[in-house]
XYZ file of C-alpha atoms in Angstrom:
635
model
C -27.816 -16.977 -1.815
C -25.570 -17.659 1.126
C -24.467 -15.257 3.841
C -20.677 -14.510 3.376
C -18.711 -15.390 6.345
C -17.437 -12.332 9.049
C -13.488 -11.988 8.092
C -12.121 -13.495 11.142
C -8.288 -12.193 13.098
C -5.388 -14.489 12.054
C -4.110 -14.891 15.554
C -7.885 -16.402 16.461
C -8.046 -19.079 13.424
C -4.493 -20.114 14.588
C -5.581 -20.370 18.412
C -8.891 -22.907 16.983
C -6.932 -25.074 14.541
C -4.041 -25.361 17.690
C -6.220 -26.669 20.317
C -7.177 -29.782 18.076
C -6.397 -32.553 18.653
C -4.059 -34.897 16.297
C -7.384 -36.718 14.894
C -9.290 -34.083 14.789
C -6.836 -32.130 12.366
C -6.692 -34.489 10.057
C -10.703 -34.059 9.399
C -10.203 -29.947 9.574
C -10.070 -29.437 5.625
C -12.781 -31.750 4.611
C -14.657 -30.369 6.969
C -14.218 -26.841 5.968
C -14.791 -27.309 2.293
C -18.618 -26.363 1.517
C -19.810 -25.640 5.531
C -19.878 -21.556 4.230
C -22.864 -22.147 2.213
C -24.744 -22.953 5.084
C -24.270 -20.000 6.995
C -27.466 -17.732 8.275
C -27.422 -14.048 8.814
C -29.191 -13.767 11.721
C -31.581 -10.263 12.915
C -29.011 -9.547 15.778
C -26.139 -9.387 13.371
C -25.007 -12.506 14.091
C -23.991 -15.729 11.375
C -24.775 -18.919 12.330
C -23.493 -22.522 11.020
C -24.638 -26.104 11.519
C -22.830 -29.046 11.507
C -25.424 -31.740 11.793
C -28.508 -32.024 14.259
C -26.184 -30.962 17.619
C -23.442 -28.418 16.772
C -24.355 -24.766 16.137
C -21.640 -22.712 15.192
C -22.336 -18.870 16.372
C -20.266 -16.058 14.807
C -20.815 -12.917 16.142
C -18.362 -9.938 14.943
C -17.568 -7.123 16.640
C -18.298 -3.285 15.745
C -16.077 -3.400 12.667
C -17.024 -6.558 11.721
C -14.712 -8.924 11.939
C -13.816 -11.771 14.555
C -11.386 -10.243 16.693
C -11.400 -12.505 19.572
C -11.957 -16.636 20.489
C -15.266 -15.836 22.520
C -16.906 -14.364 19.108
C -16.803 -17.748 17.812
C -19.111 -20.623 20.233
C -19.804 -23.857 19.572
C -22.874 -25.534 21.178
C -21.398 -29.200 21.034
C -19.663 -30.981 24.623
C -16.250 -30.480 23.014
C -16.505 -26.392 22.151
C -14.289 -24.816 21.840
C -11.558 -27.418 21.247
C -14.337 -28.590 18.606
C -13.981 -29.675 15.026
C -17.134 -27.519 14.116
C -15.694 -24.401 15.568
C -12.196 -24.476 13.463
C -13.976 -25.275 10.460
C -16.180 -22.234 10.624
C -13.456 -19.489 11.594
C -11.056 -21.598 8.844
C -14.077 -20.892 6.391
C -14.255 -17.053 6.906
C -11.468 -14.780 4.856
C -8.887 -13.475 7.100
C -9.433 -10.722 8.074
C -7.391 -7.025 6.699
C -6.190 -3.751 8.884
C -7.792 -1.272 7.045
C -5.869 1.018 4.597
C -5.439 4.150 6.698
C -5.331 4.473 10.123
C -8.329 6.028 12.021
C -6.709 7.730 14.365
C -5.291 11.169 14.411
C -1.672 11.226 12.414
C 1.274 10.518 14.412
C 4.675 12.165 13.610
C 6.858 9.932 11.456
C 9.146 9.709 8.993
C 10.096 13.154 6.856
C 7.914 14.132 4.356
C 8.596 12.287 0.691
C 10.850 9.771 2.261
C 9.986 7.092 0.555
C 11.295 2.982 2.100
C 13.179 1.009 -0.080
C 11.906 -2.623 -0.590
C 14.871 -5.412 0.536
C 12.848 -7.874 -1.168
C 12.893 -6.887 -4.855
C 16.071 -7.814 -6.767
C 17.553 -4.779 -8.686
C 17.816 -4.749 -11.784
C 21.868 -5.308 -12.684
C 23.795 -3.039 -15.271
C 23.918 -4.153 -18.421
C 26.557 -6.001 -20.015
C 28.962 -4.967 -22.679
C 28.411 -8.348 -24.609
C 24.593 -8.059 -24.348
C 24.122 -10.607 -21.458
C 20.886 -9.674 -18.976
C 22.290 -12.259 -16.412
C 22.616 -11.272 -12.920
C 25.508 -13.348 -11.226
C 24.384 -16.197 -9.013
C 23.439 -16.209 -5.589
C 25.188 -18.192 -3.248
C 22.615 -18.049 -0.054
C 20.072 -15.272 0.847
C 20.293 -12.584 -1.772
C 19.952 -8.525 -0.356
C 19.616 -5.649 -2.422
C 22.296 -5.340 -4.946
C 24.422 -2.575 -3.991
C 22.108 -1.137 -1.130
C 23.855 0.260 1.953
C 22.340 -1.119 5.276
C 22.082 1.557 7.729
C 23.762 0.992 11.185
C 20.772 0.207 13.720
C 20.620 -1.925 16.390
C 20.667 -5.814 16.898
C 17.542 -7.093 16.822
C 16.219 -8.821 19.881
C 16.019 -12.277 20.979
C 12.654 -11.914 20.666
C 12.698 -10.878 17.491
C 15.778 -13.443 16.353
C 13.415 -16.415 17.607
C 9.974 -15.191 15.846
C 12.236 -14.564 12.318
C 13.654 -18.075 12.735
C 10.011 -19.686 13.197
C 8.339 -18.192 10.391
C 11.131 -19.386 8.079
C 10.875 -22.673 9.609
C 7.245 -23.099 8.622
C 7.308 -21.321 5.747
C 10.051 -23.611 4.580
C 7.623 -26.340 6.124
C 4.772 -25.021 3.592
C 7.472 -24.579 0.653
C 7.812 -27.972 1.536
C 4.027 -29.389 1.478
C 3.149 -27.223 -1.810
C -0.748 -26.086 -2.533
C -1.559 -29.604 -2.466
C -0.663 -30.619 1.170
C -0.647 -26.512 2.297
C -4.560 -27.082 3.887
C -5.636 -25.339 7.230
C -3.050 -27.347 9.708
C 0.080 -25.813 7.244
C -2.323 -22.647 7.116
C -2.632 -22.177 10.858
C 1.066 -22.747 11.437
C 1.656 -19.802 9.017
C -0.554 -17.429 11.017
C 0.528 -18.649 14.397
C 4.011 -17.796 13.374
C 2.764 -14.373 11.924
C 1.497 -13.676 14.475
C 4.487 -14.250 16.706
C 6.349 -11.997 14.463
C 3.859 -9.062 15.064
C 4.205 -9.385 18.635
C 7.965 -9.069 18.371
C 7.544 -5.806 15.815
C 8.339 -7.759 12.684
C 5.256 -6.072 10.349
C 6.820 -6.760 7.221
C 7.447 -10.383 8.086
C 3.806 -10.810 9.184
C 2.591 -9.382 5.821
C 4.380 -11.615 3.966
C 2.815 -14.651 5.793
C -0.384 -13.402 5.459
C 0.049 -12.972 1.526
C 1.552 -16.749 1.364
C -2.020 -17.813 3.138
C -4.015 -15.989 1.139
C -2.575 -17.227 -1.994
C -2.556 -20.895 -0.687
C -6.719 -20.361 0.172
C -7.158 -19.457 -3.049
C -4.956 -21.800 -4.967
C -6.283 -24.561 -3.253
C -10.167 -22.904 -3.647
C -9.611 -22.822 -7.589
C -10.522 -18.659 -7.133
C -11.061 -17.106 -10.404
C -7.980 -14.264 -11.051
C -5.748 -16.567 -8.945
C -2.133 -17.148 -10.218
C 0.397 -19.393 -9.279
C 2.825 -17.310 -10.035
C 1.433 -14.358 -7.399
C 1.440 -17.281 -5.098
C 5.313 -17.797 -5.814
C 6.457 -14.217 -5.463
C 4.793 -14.337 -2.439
C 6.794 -17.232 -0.722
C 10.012 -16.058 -2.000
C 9.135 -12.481 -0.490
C 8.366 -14.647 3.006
C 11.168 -16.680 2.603
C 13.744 -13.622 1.466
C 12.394 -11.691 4.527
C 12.269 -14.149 7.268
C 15.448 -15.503 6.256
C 17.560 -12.450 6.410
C 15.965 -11.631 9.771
C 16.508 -14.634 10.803
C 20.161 -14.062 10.204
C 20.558 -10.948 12.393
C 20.218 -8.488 9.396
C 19.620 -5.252 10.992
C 18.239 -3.294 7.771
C 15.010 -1.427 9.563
C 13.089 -1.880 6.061
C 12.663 -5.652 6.539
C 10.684 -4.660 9.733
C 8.337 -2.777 8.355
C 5.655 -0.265 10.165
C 2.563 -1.330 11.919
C 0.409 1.986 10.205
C 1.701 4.788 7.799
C 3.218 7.525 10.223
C 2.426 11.020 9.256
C 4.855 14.018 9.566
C 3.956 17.804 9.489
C 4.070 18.744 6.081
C 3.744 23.139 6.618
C 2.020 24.838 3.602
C 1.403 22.675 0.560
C -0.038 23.810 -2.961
C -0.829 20.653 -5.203
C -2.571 20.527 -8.538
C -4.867 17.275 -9.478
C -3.553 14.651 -12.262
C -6.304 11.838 -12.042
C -8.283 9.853 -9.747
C -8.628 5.855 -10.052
C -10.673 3.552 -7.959
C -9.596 0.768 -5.502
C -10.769 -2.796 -5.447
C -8.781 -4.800 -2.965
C -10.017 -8.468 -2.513
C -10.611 -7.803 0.767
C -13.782 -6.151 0.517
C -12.378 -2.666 0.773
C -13.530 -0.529 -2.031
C -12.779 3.638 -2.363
C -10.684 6.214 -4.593
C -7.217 7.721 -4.825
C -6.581 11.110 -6.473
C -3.386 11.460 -7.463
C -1.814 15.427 -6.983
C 1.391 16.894 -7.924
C 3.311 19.830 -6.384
C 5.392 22.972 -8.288
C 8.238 20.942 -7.557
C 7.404 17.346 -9.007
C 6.329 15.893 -5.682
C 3.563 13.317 -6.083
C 0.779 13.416 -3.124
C -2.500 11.633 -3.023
C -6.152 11.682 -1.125
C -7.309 8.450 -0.752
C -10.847 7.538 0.707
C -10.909 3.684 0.912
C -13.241 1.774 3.649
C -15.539 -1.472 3.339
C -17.882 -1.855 0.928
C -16.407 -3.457 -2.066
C -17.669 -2.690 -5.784
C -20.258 -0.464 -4.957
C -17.728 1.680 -3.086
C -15.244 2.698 -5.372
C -17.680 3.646 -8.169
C -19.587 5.726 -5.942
C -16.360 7.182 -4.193
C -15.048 9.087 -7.186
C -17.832 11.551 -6.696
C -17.317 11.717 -2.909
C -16.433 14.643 -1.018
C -12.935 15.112 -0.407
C -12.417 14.791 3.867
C -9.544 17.249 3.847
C -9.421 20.283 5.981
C -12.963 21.402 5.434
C -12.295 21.681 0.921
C -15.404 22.096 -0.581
C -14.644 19.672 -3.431
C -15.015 16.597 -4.611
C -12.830 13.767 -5.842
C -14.155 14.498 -9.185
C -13.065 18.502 -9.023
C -10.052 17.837 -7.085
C -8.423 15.449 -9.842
C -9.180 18.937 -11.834
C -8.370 21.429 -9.887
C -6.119 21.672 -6.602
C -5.382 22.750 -3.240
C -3.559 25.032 -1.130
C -3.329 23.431 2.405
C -2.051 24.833 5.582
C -0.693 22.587 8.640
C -0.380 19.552 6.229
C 0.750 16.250 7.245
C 1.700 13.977 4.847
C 2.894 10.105 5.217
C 6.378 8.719 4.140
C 4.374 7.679 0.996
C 3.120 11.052 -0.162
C -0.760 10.744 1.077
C -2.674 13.636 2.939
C -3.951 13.477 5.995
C -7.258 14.754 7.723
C -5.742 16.071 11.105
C -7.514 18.429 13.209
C -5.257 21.220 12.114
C -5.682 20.903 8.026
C -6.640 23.867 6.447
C -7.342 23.228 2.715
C -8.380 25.611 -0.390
C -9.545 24.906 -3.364
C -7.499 26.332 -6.062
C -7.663 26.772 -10.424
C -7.032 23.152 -12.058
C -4.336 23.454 -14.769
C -3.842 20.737 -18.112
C -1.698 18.291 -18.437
C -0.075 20.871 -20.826
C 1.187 23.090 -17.692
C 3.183 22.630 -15.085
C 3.857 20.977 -12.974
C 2.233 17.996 -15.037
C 4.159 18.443 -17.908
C 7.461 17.170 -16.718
C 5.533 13.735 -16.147
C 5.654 13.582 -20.317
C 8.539 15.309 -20.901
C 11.394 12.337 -20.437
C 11.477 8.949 -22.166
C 9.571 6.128 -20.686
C 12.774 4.068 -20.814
C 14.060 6.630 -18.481
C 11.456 6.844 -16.184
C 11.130 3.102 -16.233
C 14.889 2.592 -15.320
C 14.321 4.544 -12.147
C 11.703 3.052 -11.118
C 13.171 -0.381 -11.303
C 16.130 1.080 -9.065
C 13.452 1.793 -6.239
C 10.148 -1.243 -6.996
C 8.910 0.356 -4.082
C 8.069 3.295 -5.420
C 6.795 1.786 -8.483
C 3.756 1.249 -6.552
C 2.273 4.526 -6.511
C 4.609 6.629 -9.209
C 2.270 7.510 -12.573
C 4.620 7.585 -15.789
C 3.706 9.875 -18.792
C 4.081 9.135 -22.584
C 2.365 10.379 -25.820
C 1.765 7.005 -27.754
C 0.294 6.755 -31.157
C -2.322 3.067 -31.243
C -1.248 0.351 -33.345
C -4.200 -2.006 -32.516
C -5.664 -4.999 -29.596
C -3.576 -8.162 -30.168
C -4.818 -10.568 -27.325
C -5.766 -8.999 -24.315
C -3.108 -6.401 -24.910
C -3.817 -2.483 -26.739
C -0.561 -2.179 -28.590
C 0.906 1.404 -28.616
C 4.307 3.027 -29.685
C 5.589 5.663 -27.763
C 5.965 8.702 -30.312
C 9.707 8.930 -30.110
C 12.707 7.887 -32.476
C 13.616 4.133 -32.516
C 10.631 3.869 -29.543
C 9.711 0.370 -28.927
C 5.958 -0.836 -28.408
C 4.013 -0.778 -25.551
C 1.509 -3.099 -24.028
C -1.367 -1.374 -22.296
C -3.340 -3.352 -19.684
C -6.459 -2.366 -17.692
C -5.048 -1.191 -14.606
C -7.966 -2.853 -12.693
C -10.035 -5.680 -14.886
C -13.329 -5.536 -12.767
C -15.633 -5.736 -15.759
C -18.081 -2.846 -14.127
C -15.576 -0.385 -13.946
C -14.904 1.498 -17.284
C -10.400 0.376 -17.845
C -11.429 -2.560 -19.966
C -14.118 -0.623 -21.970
C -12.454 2.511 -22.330
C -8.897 0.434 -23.714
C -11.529 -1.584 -26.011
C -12.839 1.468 -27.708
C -9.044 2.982 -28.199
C -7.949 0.144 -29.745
C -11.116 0.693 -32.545
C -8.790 3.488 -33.423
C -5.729 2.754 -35.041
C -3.024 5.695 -35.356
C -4.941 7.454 -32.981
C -2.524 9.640 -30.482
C -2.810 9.956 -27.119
C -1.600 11.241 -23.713
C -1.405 8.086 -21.242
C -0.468 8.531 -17.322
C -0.330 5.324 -16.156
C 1.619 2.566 -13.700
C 4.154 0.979 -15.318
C 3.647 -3.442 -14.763
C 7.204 -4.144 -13.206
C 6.579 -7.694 -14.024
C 6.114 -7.896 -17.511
C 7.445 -6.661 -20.774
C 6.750 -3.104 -21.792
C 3.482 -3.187 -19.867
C 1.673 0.308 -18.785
C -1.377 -0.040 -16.590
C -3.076 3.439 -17.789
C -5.079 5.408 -14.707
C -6.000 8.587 -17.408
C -5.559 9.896 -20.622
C -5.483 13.059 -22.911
C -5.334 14.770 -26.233
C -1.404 15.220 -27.844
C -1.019 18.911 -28.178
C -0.707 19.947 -31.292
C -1.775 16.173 -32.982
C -4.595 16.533 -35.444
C -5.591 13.068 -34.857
C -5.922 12.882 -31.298
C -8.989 12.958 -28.480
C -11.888 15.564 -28.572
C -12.708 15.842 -24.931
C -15.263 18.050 -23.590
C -13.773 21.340 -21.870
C -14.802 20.438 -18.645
C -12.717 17.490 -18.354
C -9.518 19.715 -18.642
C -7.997 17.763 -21.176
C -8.079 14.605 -19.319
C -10.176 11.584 -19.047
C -10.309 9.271 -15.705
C -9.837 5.658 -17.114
C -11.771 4.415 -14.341
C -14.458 6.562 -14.027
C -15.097 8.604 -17.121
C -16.618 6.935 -20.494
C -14.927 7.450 -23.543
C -17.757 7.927 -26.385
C -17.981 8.176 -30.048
C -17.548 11.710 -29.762
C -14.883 11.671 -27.806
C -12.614 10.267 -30.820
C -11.521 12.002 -33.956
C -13.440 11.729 -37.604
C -12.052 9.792 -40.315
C -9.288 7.387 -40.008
C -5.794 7.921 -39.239
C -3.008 6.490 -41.513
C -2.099 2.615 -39.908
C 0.280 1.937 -37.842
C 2.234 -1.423 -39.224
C 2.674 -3.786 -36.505
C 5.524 -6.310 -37.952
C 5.463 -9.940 -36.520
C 8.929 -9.796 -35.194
C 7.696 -6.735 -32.688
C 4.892 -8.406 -31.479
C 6.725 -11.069 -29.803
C 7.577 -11.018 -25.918
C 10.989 -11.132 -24.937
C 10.574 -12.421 -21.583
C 8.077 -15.397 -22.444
C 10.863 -15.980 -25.345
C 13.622 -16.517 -22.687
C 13.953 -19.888 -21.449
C 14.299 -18.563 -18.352
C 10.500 -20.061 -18.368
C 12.279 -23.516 -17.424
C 13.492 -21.816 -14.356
C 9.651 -20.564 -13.418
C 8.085 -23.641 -14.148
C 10.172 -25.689 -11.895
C 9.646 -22.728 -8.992
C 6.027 -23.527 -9.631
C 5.826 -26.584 -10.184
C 7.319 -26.754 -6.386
C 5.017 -24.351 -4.883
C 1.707 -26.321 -6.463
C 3.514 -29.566 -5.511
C 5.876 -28.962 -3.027
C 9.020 -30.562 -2.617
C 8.109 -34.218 -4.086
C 7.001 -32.406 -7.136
C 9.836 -31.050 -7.588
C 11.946 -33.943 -7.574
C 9.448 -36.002 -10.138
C 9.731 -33.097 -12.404
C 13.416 -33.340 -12.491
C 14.119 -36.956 -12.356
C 15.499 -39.084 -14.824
C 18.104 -40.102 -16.693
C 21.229 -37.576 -17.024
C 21.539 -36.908 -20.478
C 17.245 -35.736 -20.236
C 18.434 -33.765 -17.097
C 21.331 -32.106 -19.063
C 18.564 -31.473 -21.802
C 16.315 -29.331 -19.893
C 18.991 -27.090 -18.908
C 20.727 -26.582 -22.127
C 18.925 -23.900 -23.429
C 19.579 -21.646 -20.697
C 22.971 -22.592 -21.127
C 22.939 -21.747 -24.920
C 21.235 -18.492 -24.059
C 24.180 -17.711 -21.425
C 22.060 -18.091 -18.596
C 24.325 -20.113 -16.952
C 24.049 -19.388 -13.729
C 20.149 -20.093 -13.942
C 20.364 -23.637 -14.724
C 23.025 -24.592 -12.254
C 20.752 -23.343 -9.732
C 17.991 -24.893 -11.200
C 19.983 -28.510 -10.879
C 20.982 -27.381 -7.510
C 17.366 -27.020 -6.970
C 16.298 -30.169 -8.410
C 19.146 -32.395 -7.181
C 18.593 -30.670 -3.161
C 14.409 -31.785 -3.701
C 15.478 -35.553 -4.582
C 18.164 -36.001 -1.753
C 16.498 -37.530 0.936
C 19.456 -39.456 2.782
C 17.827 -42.299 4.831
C 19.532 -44.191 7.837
C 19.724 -48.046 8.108
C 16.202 -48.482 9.695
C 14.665 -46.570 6.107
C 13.710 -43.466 8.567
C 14.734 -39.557 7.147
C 18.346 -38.825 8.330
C 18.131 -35.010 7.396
C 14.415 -33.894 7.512
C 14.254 -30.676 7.849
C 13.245 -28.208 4.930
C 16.216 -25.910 5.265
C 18.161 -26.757 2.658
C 15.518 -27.085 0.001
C 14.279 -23.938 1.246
C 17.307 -22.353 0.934
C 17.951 -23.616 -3.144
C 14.581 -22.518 -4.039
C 15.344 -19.375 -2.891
C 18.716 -18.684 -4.777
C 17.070 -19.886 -7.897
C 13.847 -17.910 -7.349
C 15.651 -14.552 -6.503
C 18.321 -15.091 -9.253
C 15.209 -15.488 -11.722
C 13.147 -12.079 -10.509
C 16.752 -10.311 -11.040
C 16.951 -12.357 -14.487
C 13.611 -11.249 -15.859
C 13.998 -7.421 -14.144
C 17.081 -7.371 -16.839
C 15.131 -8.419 -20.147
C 11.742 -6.176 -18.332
C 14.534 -2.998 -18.585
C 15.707 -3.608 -21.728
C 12.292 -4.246 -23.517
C 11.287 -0.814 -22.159
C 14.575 0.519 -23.845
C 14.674 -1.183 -27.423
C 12.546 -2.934 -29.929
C 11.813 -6.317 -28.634
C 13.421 -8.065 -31.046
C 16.701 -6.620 -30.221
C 16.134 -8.110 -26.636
C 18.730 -11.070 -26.564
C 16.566 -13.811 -25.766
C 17.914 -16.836 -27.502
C 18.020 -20.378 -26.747
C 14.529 -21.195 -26.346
């Protein structure tokens, strides 16, 4: 088995892969590919790599365990540390992650509740008298729709230049696609990030970072990895860097280095459900989701390094908050009265010095303040959440559904209202060893059973819930049998559902007609428009332009569905996009007259952000209706 590489600071890879020579770059991805498996743990801590009989590549990481500076990473050959051997190994190791919450004490911040809005995410439009879902069409960098910028100040020259150099490389990787996107287009990327951390873009950074990630794994073949993740991603990078790049003076494209914590005075908050975290990163823990008198959601989260084994153990942990006596377990049960709280802009606890918590009577789903989670229609609660994707994140809708049955990967369920439209319910984390995908698997062995979900709505596909607990329908004969220590709720991700668990005897079916299984938004041709995004961010920009040429009449083909359909708007800027990739203007001598990126950039952008508006519309209304009154014509 080999020794997994230390996760290594983005700023340090960039530094390696810069002082390499021309010639030497062009070797740095075949000589990365396999050199990992090689690696030796070593009794001092360190991980060593060789690269034939006279290079030995020494890691050693610091106290948190990760490469946080160039002289953690030698090279015993004559040309360390401008050496081949040296890049490879640091461009092997995963880049390394600032941990979820901040170690040190809380800071004052931002008011308690306030929650940021997210400039990247197109809202969702209102709906149109004659039934069309079609935003109108972007003519250059696309803001929120309708949002008020706040008056702030200029940014900096500082700032101005780092914004303009990430979107130039980022264009530059647009550009390249997964296929030319290796550790030279990588490096650029981080270098760049970098830059924009030093100047107090965060947000900016993060999106790099996510664009690098994806590109490792695309070009790695990971298992889980999606090109379409990998596409949101650069038009998030592109979106940001490009607005900042353009003077915008909206704070919420900066972003925050750590999650500031304000004083938060006497709090009371009851426990909904706990859920583990897996982040890719190694990090592994549990969040416990609370909720005060007034509707306020809060959370306790305890998430550090160790992966798998973490977050199943964490959900019995001890709760690190003001000296409370319970656990994660009893807290998602019971509740807390806490004096000299501070709380971050997203709703989580701290641990300050000065937090005095006590444990308090749980109370069911059935009581307040719980109950108003169930007591509004999902399609409400869904249309406010797509007016703020930001807080879609963390907010936990309630539903009673009744089970129609598993039809793919999906458990179909109807919410138990008039004219309600079907739901798809998702594991909200697949890890085979935690219990989502075998608790959902034994629900859907129960057709017209009715249930109590709380769970994350998926803001990217149809009528999707990603359920974190569920419970008994009061008053529903047919319904769970949970023991009474549970409270009337069971932890998806932590608690087994068993035979017992479930009601005797079957319930009466549930008809599932063909027309309502269908998908709305993989119906809408709008799929044209996403495979030609894709297609240029696996290919880049040549890809692009094969896809799309050809005679005119096949050109005019492609687009006439989305014509048909109304979606007008998305094919001229998917010709706009096509036509921009194949214009290469040349001058006399056959060299590039116009080489830079910009303008490609720029058209993939207006076609990607007018599509993520496009398919928020049909998202809305397939929470809203029955899917097959979700215009989606012209296929």
């Amino acid at each position: 088995m080999s020794t997994e590489l230390p996760p290594v600071a983005p700023e340090v890879l960039a530094e390696a892969v810069e002082n390499l020579t021309a010639r030497l770059r062009k070797k740095l991805d075949a000589a990365t590919e396999g050199c990992a498996a090689g690696a030796v743990l070593e009794a001092d801590g360190t991980v060593t790599l060789r690269f034939g009989e006279d290079a030995l590549v020494t890691l050693r990481p610091g106290p948190a365990g990760t490469i946080t500076t160039a002289d953690q990473a030698t090279c015993s050959c004559l040309l360390a540390p401008r050496c081949l051997h040296r890049a490879a190994a640091l461009g092997a190791a995963p880049l390394a992650d600032t941990p979820p919450e901040p170690a040190a004490e809380p800071d004052p911040g931002p008011a308690v509740g306030a929650a940021p809005a997210d400039p990247t995410a197109a809202a969702a439009p209102a709906a149109d008298p004659t039934g069309s879902t079609e935003p109108a069409a972007p003519a250059g960098p696309v803001g929120p729709v309708g949002a008020t910028v706040p008056a702030t100040p200029a940014l900096t020259a500082a700032q101005l230049r780092a914004a303009g150099a990430l979107w130039h490389v980022a264009a530059e990787a647009l550009a390249a696609g997964v296929t030319a996107g290796g550790a030279v287009v990588q490096a650029e990327l981080l270098r760049a990030a970098h830059t924009a951390r030093l100047a107090g873009l965060i947000r900016a950074e993060a999106a790099a970072l996510r664009v690098v990630r994806g590109l490792r794994a695309a070009r790695e073949h990971r298992a889980g990895q999606r090109l379409g993740d990998l596409t949101d991603a650069f038009r998030e990078l592109l979106h940001t860097a490009g607005l900042l790049a353009a003077g915008s003076t909206d704070p919420a494209l900066t972003g925050t280095a750590r999650r500031a914590y304000a004083p938060g005075g006497s709090l009371q908050v009851h426990g909904l459900c706990r859920e583990p975290v897996l982040s890719a990163t190694g990090y592994g823990g549990v969040v416990t989701h609370l909720l005060a008198p007034d509707g306020t959601p809060y959370s306790v989260s305890d998430v550090r390094p160790g992966g798998l084994a973490r977050a199943r153990g964490a959900g019995s942990a001890s709760v690190a908050l003001g000296g409370a006596t319970l656990d994660h377990a009893g807290l998602a049960r019971g509740g807390l009265r806490i004096v000299g709280a501070t709380v971050s802009a997203e709703g989580r606890l701290g641990a300050g010095r000065g937090v005095r918590a006590t444990p308090l009577p749980g109370s069911a789903w059935t009581e307040q303040p719980a109950a108003r989670l169930f007591a509004r229609p999902a399609a409400e609660a869904v249309a406010a959440l797509l007016a703020d994707p930001d807080a879609a994140e963390s907010t936990l809708l309630g539903c009673d559904v009744t089970v129609v049955g598993a039809v793919g990967e999906h458990l179909l369920v109807r919410e138990t209202r008039p004219d309600a439209p079907l739901l798809r319910l998702l594991p909200a984390h697949p890890h085979p060893e935690l219990a989502h995908t075998q608790n959902l698997r034994r629900i859907a062995s129960y057709p017209g059973l009715q249930l109590r979900v709380l769970g994350r709505p998926d803001l990217d596909r149809t009528a999707t819930l990603r359920p974190v607990a569920v419970g008994p329908v009061p008053g529903a004969e047919h319904t769970l049998r949970l023991p009474e220590e549970w409270l009337g709720r069971a932890d998806l991700g932590y608690d087994r559902l068993q035979g017992a668990h479930f009601p005797q005897g079957a319930a009466a079916p549930v008809p599932l007609p063909a027309a309502e299984g269908s998908d709305p938004l993989a119906d809408s041709p709008l799929w044209r428009v996403r495979r030609l995004l894709e297609t240029g961010v696996a290919g880049g920009r040549r890809a692009v332009a094969e896809a799309a040429r050809g005679t005119d009449s096949l050109a005019a083909a492609s687009y006439a569905p989305l014509r048909r359909a109304g979606l007008t708007a998305a094919a001229e800027l998917a010709a706009a996009l096509a036509a921009e990739a194949d214009r290469r203007p040349r001058d006399v001598f056959g060299r590039l007259a116009d080489p830079s990126p910009d303008g490609y950039a720029w058209a993939w952008l207006a076609a990607a952000t007018h599509l993520a508006a496009a398919e928020r519309c049909l998202i809305a209304a397939s929470w809203a209706a029955s899917p097959s009154a979700v215009p989606v014509s012209g296929r």
